[in-house]
Short mmCIF file of C-alpha atoms in Angstrom, two decimals:
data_model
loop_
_atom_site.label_atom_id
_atom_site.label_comp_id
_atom_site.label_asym_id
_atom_site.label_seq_id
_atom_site.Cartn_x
_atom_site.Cartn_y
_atom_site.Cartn_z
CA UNK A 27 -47.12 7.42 -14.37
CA UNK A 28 -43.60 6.89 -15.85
CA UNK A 29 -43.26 7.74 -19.34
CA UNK A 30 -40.04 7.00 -21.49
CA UNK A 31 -38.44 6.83 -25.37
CA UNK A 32 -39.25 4.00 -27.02
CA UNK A 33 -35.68 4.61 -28.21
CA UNK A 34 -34.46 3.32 -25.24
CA UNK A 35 -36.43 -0.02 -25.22
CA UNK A 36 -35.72 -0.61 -28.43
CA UNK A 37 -31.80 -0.03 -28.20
CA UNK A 38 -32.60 -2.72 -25.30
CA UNK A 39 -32.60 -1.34 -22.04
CA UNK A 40 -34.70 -3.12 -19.18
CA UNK A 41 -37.90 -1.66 -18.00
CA UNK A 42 -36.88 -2.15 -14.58
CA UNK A 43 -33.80 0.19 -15.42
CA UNK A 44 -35.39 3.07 -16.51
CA UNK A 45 -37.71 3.04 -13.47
CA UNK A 46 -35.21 2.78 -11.13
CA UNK A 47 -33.18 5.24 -12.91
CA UNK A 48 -36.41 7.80 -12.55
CA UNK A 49 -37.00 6.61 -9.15
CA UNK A 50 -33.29 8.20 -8.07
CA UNK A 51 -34.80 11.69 -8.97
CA UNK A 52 -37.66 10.97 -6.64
CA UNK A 53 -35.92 9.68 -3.72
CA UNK A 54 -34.08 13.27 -4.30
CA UNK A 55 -37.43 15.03 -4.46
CA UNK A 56 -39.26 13.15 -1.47
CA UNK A 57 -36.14 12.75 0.73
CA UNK A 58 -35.92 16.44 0.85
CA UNK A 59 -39.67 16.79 1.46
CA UNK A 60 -39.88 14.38 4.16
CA UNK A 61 -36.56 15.74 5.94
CA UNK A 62 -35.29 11.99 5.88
CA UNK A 63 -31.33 11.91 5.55
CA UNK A 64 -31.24 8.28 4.61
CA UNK A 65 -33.75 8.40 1.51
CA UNK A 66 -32.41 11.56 0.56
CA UNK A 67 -28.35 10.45 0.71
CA UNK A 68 -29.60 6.60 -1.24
CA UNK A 69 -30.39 9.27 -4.72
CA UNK A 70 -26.50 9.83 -4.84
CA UNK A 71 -23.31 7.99 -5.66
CA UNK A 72 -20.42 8.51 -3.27
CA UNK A 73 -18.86 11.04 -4.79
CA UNK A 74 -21.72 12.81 -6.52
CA UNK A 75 -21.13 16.37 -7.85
CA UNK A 76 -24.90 18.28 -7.87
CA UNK A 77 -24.21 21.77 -9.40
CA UNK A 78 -27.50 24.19 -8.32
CA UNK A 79 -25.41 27.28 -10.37
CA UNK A 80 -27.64 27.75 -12.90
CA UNK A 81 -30.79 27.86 -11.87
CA UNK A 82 -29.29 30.38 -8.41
CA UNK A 83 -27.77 32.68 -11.95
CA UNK A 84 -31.61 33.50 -12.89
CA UNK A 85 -32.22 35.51 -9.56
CA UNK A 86 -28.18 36.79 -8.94
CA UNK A 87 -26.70 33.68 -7.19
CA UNK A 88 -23.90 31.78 -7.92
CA UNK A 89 -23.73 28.85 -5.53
CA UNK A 90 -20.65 26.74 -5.30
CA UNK A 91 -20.95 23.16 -6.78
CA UNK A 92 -21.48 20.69 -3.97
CA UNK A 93 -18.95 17.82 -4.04
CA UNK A 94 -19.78 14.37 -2.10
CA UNK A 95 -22.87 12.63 -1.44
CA UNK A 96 -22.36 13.71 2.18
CA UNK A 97 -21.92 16.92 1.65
CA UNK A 98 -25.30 17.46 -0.53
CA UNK A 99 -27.03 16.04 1.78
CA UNK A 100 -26.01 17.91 5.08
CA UNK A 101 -25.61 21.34 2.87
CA UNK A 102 -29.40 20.66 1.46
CA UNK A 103 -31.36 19.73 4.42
CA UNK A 104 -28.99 22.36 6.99
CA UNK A 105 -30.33 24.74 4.74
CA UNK A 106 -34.03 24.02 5.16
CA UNK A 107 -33.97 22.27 8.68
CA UNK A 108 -36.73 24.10 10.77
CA UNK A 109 -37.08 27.19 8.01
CA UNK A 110 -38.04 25.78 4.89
CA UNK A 111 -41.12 24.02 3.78
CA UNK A 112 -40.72 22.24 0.02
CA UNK A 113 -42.65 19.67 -2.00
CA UNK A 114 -41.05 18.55 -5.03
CA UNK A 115 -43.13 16.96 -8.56
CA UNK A 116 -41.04 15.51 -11.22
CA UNK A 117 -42.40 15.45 -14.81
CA UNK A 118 -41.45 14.55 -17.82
CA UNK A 119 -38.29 11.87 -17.73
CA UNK A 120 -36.71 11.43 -20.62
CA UNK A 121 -33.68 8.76 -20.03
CA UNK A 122 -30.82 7.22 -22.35
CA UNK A 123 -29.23 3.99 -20.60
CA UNK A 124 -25.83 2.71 -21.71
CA UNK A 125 -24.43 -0.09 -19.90
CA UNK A 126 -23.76 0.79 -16.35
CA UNK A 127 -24.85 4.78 -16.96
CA UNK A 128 -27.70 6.59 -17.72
CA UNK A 129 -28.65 10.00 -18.60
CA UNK A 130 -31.78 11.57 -16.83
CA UNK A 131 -33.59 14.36 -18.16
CA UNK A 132 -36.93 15.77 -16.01
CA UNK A 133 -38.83 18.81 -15.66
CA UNK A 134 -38.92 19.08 -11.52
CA UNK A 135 -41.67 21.30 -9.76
CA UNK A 136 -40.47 22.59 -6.41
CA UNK A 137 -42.05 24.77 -3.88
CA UNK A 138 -40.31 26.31 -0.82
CA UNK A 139 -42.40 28.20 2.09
CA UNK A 140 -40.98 29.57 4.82
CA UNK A 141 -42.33 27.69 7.94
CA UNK A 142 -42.53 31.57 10.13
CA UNK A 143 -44.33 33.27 7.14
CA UNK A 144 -45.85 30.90 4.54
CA UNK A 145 -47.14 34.30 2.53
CA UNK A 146 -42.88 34.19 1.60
CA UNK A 147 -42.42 31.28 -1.01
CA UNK A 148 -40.79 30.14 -4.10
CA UNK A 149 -42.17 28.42 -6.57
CA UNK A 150 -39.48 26.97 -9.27
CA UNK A 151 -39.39 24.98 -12.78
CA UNK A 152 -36.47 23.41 -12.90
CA UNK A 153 -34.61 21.16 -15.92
CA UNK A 154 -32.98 18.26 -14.55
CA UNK A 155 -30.09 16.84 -16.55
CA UNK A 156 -28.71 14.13 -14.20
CA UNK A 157 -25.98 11.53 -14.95
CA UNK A 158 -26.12 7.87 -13.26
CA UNK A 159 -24.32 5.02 -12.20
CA UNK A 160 -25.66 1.42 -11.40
CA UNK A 161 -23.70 0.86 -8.56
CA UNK A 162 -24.22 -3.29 -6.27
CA UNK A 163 -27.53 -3.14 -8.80
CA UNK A 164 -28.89 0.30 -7.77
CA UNK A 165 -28.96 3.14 -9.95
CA UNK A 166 -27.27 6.40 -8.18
CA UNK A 167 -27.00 10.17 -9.27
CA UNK A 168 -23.74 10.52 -9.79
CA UNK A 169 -23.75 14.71 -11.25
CA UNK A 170 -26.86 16.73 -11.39
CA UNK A 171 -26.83 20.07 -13.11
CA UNK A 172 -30.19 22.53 -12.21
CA UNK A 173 -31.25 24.77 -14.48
CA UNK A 174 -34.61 26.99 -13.82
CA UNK A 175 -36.98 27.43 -16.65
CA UNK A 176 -39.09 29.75 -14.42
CA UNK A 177 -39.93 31.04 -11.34
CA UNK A 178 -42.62 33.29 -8.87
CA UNK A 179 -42.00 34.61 -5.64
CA UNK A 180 -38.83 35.46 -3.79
CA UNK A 181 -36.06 33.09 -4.21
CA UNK A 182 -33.53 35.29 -2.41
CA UNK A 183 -35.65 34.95 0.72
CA UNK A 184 -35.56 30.77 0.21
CA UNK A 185 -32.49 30.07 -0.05
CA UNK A 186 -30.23 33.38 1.60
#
């Protein structure tokens, strides 16, 4: 189900819009899931910035800031690739749409197992604020910025 502000239909932005704007935070979520490269890279704009900092601060990391949509995606899915298991749930989007940007807010669910020993997992609540770009009619992440509301297990054993 997609919730949104009536806000934002009433300051006149298209239905389609805000579902397509949500849509680029599943792509995210299910691209990493499935292991698929292609659905994973089509959540970001070219030179998307996705900045994991400070949600890693709640359990002593500090993560650079991945710069280029190529470089999230082979740094993100290198990092799982034969290790990691995750499913990701996104809740909650809250968006603001101004011309050709948006502004993405979601609560996102994600739970990483390693494949060896499934008994080691992490299970985080994350707040999504994402920025957006409609780019050739498609609506692309274009900065994310992860932020962890909670979280049980062992992160440090996720994600090194």
């Amino acid at each position: 189900m997609y919730v949104t502000t009536d806000r934002a239909l009433a300051d006149g932005a298209d239905p389609r819009d805000l579902l397509e704007i949500t849509d680029a935070l599943y792509r995210f979520g299910l691209g990493q899931d499935l292991k698929d490269a292609e659905l994973f890279a089509s959540a970001f704009a070219e030179d998307a910035r996705l900045d994991f900092g400070p949600a890693a601060a709640k359990w002593g990391a500090a993560p650079p800031v991945m710069s280029g949509r190529d470089t999230i995606v082979t740094t993100i899915l290198s990092l799982f690739a034969g290790r990691v298991a995750t499913t990701h749930q996104v809740t909650n989007p809250r968006v603001q749409v101004t011309g050709d940007t948006a502004r993405l807010t979601a609560m996102v669910e994600a739970q990483h197992l390693l494949t060896a020993d499934r008994s080691v997992h992490a299970l985080l609540k994350n707040l999504y604020d994402v920025e957006l770009v409609r780019e050739d009619g498609r609506w692309l992440m274009s900065r994310v910025v992860i932020d962890n509301v909670w979280f049980t297990g062992d992160p440090p054993a996720i994600f090194g």
